[in-house]
N, CA, C and O atoms as a MOPAC input file, in Angstrom:
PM7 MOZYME 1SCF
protein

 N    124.31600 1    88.57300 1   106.13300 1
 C    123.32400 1    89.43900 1   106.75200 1
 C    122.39000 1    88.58700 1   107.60200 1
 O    121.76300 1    87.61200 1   107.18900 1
 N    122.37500 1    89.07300 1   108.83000 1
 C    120.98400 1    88.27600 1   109.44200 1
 C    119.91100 1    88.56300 1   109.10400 1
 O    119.63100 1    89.56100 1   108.44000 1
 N    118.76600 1    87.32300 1   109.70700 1
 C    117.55400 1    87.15600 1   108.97400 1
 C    116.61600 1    88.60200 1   110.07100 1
 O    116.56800 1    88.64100 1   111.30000 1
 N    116.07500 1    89.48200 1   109.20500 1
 C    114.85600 1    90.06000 1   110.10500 1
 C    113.72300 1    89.66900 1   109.79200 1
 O    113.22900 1    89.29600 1   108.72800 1
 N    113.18000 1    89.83600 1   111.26000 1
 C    111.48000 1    89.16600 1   111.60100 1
 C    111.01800 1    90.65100 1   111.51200 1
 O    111.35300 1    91.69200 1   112.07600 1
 N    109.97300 1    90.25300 1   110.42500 1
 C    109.07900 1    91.39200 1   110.44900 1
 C    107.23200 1    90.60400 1   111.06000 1
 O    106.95500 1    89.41600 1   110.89500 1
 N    106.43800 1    91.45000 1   111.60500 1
 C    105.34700 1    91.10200 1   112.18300 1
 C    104.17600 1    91.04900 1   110.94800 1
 O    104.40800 1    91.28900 1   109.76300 1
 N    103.28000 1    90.79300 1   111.34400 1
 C    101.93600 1    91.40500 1   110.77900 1
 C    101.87700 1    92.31100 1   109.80500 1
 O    101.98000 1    92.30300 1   108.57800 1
 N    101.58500 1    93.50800 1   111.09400 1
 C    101.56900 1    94.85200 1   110.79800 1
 C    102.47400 1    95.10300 1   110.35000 1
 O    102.08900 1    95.76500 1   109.38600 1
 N    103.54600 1    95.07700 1   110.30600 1
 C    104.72700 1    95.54400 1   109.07800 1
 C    104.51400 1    94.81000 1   108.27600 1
 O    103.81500 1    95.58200 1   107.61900 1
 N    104.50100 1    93.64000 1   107.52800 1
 C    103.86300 1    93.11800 1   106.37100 1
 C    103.01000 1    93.74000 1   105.48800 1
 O    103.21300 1    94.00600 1   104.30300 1
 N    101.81000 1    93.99800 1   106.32400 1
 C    101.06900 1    94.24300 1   105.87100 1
 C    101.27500 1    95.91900 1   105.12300 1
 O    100.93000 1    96.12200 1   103.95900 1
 N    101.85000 1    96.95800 1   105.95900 1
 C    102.02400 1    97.95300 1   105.41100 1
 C    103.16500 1    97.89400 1   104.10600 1
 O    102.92500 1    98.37000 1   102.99600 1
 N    104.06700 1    97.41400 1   104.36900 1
 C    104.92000 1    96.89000 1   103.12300 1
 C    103.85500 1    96.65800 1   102.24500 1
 O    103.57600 1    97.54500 1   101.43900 1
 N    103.09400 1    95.42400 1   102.26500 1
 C    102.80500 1    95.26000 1   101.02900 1
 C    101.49600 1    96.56700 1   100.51900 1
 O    101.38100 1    96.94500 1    99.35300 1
 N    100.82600 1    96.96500 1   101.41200 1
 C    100.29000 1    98.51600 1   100.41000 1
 C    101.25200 1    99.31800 1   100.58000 1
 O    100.83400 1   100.25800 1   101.25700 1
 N    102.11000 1    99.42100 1   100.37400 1
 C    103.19600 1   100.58100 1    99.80600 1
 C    104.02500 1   100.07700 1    98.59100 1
 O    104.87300 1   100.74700 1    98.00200 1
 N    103.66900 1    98.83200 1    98.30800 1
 C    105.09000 1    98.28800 1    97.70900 1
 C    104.76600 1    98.84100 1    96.47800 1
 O    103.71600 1    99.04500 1    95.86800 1
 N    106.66600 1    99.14600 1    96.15400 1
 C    106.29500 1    99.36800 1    94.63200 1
 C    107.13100 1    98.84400 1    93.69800 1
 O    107.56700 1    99.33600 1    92.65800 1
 N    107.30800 1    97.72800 1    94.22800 1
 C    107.72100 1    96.70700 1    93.27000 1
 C    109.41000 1    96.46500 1    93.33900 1
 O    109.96500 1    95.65000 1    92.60200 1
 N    110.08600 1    97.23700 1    94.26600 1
 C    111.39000 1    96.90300 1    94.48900 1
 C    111.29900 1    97.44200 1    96.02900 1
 O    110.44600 1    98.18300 1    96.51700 1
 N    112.49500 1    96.81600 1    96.67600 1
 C    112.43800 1    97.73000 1    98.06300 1
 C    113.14500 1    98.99100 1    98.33400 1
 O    112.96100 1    99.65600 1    99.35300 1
 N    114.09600 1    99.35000 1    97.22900 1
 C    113.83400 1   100.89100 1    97.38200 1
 C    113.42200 1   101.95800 1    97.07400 1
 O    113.93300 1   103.06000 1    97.27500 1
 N    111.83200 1   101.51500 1    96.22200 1
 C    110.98700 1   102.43400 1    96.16100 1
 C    109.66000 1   102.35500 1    97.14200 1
 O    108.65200 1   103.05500 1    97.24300 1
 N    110.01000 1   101.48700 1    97.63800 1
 C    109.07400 1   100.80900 1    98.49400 1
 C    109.53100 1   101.81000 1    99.60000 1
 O    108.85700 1   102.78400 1    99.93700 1
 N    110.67900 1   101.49300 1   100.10400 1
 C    111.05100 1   102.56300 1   101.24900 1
 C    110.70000 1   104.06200 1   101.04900 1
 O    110.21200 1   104.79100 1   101.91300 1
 N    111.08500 1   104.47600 1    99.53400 1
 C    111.27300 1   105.97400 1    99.74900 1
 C    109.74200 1   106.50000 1    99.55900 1
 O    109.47100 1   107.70000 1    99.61600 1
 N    108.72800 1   105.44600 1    99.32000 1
 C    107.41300 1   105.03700 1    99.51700 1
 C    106.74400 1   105.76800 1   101.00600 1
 O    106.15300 1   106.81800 1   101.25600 1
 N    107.22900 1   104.51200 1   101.84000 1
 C    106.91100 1   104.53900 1   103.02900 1
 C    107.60800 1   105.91300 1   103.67600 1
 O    106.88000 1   106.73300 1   104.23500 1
 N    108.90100 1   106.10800 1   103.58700 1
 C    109.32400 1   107.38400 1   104.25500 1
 C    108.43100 1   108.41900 1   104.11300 1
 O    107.91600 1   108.89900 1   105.12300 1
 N    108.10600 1   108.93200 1   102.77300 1
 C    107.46400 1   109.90200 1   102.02000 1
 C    105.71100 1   109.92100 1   103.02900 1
 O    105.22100 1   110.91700 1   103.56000 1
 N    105.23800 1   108.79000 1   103.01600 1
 C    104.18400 1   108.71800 1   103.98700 1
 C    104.37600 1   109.03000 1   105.16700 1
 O    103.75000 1   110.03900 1   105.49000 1
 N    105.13900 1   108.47100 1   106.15000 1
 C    105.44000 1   108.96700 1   107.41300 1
 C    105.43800 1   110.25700 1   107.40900 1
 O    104.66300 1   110.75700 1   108.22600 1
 N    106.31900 1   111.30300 1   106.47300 1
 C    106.83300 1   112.39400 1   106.72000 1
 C    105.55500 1   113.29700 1   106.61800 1
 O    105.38800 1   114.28600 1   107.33200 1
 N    104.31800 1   112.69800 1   105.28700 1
 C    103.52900 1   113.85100 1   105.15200 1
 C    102.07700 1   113.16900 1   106.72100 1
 O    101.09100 1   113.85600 1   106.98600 1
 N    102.34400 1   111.94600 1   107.37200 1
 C    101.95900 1   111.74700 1   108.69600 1
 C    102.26900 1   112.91800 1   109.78700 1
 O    101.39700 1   113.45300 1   110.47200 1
 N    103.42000 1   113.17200 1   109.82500 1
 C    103.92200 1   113.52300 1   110.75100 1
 C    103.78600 1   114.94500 1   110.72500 1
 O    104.26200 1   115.49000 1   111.72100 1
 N    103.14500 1   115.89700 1   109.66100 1
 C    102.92600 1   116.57900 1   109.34600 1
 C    101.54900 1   116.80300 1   109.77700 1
 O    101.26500 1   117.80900 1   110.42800 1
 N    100.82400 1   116.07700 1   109.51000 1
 C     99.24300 1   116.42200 1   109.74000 1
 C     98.87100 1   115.32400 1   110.83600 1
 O     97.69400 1   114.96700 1   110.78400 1
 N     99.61800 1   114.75000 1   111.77200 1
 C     99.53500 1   114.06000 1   112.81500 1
 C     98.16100 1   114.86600 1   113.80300 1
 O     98.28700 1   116.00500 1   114.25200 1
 N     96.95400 1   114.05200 1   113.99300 1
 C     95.95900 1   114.62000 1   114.10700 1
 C     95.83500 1   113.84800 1   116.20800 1
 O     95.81400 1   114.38400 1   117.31600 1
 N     95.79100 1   112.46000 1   115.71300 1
 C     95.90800 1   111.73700 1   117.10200 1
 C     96.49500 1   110.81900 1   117.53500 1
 O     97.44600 1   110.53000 1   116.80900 1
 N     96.34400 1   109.86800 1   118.83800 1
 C     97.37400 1   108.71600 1   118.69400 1
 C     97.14700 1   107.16600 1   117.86200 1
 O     97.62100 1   106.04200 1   118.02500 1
 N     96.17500 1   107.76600 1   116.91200 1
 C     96.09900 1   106.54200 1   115.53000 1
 C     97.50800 1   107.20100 1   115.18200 1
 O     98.55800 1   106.75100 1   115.64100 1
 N     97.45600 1   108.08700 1   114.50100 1
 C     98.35700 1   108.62400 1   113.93600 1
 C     99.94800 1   108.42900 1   114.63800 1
 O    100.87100 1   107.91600 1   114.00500 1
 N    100.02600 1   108.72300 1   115.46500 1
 C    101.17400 1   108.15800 1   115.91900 1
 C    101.86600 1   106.52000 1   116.23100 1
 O    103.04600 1   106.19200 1   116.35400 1
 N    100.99300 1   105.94700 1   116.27600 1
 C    101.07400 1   104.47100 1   116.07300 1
 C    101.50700 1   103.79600 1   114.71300 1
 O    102.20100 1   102.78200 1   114.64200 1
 N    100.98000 1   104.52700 1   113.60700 1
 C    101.17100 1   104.32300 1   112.74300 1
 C    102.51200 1   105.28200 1   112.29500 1
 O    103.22600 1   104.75900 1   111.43900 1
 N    102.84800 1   106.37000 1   112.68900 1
 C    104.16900 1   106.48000 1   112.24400 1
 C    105.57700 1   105.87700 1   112.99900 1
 O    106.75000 1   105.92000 1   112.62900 1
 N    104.94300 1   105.29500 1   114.22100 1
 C    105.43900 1   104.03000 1   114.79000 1
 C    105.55600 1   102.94900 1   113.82000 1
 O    106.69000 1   102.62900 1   113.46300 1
 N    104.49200 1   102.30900 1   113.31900 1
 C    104.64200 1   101.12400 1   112.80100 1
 C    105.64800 1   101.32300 1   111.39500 1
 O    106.44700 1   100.45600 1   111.04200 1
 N    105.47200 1   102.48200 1   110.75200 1
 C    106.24800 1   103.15300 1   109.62100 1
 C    107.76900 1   103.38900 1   110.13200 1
 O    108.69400 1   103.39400 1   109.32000 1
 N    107.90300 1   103.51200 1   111.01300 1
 C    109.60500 1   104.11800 1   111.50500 1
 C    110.14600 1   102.73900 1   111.35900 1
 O    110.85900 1   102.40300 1   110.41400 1
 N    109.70900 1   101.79800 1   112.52300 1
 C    110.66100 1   100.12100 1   112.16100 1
 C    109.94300 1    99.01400 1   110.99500 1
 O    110.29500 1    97.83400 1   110.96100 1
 N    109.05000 1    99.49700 1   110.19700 1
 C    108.83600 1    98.60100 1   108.73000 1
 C    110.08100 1    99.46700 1   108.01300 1
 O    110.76300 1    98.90300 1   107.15800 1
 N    110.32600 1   100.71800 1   108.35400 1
 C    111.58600 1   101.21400 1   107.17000 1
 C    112.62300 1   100.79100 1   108.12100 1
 O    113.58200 1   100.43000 1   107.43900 1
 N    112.88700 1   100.66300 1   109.36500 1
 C    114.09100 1   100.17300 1   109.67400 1
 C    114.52400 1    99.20700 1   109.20600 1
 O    115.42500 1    99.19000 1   108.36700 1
 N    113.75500 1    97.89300 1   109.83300 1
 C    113.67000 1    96.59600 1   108.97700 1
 C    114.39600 1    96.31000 1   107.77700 1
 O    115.21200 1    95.40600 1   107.59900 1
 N    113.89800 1    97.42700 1   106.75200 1
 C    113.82200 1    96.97600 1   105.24900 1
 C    114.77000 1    97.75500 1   104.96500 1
 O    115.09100 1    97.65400 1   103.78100 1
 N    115.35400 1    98.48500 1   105.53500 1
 C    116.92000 1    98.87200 1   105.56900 1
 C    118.20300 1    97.94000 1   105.69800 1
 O    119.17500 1    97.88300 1   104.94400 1
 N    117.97400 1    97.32100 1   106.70600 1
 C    118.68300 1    96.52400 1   106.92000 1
 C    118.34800 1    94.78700 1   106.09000 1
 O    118.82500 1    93.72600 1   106.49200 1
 N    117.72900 1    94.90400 1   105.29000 1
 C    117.18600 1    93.52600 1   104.70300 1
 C    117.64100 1    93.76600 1   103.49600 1
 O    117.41600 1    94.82100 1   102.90300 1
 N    118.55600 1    92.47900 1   102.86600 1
 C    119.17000 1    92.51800 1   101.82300 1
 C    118.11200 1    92.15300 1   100.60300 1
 O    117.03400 1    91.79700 1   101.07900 1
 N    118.13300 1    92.14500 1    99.07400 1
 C    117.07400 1    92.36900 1    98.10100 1
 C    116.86000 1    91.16900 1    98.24600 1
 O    115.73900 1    91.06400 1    98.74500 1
 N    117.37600 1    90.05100 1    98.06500 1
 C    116.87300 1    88.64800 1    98.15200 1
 C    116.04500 1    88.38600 1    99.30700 1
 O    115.08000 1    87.66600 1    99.05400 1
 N    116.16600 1    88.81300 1   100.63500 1
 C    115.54900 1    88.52100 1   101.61400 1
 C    113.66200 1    89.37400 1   101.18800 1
 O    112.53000 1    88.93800 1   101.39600 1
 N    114.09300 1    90.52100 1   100.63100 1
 C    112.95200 1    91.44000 1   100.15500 1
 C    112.27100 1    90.39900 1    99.38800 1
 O    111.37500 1    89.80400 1    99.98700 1
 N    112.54300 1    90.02800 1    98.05700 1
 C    112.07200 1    89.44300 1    96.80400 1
 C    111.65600 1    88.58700 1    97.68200 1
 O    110.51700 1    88.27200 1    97.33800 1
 N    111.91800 1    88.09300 1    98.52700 1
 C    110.89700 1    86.47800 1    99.38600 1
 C    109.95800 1    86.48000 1   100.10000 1
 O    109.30100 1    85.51300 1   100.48600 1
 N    109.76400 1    88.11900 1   100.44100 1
 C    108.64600 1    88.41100 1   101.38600 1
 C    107.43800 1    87.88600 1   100.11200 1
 O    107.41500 1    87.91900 1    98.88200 1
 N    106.43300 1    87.36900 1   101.28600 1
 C    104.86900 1    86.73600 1   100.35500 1
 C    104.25600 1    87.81800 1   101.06400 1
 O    103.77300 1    87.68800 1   102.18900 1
 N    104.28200 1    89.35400 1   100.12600 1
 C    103.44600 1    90.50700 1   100.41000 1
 C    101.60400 1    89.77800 1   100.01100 1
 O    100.58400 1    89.67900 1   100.69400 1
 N    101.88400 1    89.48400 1    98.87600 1
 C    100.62700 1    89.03100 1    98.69300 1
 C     99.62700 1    88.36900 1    99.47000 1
 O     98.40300 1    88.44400 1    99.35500 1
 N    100.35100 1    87.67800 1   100.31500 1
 C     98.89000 1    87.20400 1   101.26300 1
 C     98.54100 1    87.89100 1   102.01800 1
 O     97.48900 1    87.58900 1   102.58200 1
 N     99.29300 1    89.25700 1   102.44300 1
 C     98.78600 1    90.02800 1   103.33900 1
 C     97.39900 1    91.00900 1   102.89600 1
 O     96.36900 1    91.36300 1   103.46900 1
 N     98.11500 1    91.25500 1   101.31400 1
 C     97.26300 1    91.97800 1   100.68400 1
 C     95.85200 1    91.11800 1   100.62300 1
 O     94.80900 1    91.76200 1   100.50900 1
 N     95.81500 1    90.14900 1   100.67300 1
 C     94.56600 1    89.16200 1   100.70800 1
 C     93.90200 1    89.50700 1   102.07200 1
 O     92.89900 1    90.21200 1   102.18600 1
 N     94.34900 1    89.12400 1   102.74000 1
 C     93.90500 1    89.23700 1   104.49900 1
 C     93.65400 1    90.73400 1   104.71800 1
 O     92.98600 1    91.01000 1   105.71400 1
 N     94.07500 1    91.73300 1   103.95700 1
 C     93.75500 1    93.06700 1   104.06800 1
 C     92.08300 1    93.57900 1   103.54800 1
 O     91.14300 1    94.15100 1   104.10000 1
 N     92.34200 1    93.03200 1   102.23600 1
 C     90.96000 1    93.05300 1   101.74800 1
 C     90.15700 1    92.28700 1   102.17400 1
 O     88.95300 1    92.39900 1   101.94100 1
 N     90.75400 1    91.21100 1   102.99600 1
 C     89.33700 1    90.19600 1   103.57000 1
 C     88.67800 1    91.34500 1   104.66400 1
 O     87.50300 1    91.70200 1   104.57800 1
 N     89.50800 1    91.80200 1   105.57900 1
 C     89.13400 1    92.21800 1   106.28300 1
 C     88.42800 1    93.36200 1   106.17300 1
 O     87.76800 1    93.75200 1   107.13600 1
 N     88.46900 1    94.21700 1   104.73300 1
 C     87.64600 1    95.34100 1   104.47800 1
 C     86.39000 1    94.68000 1   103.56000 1
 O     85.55200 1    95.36300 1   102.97100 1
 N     86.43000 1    93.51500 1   103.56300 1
 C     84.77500 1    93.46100 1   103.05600 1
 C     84.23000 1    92.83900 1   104.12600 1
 O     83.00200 1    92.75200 1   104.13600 1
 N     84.88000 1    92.35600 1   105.08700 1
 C     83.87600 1    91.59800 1   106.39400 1
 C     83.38800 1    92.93600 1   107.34700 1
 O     82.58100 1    92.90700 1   108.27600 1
 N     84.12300 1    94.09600 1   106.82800 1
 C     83.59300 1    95.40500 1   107.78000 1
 C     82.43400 1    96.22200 1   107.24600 1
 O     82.00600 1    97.18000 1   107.88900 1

């Protein structure tokens, strides 16, 4: 399997969704998009079911070992840094 590059922002949403394997993690994230796309209000909202469509592509195509190696955790760090510096 080739290696996928995931960004930032997909990191980062992975890791607040994760739930501890990647395919609950996905059916996670799908489940969000769908009730997004539902109450899609503006183009935040659409950006973000952007960023949700290829973090589940991604992690579709990413085998469990490649998953188990993601370092979700530092994102989750840099997430909360950034909500107490706001």
């Amino acid at each position: 399997m080739r290696c996928i590059s995931l960004n930032h922002d997909e990191l980062m949403i992975i890791g607040c969704f994760y739930e501890g394997n990647k395919e609950e993690t996905i059916l996670l994230l799908e489940d969000t998009m769908n009730v997004l796309k539902e109450v899609r209000v503006d183009e935040s909202d659409d950006e973000m079911i952007q960023l949700l469509e290829t973090a589940i592509e991604k992690l579709k195509k990413m085998d469990e070992a490649a998953f188990a190696s993601l370092d979700l955790q530092k994102y989750l760090n840099d997430l909360q840094e950034d909500q107490e510096n706001d």
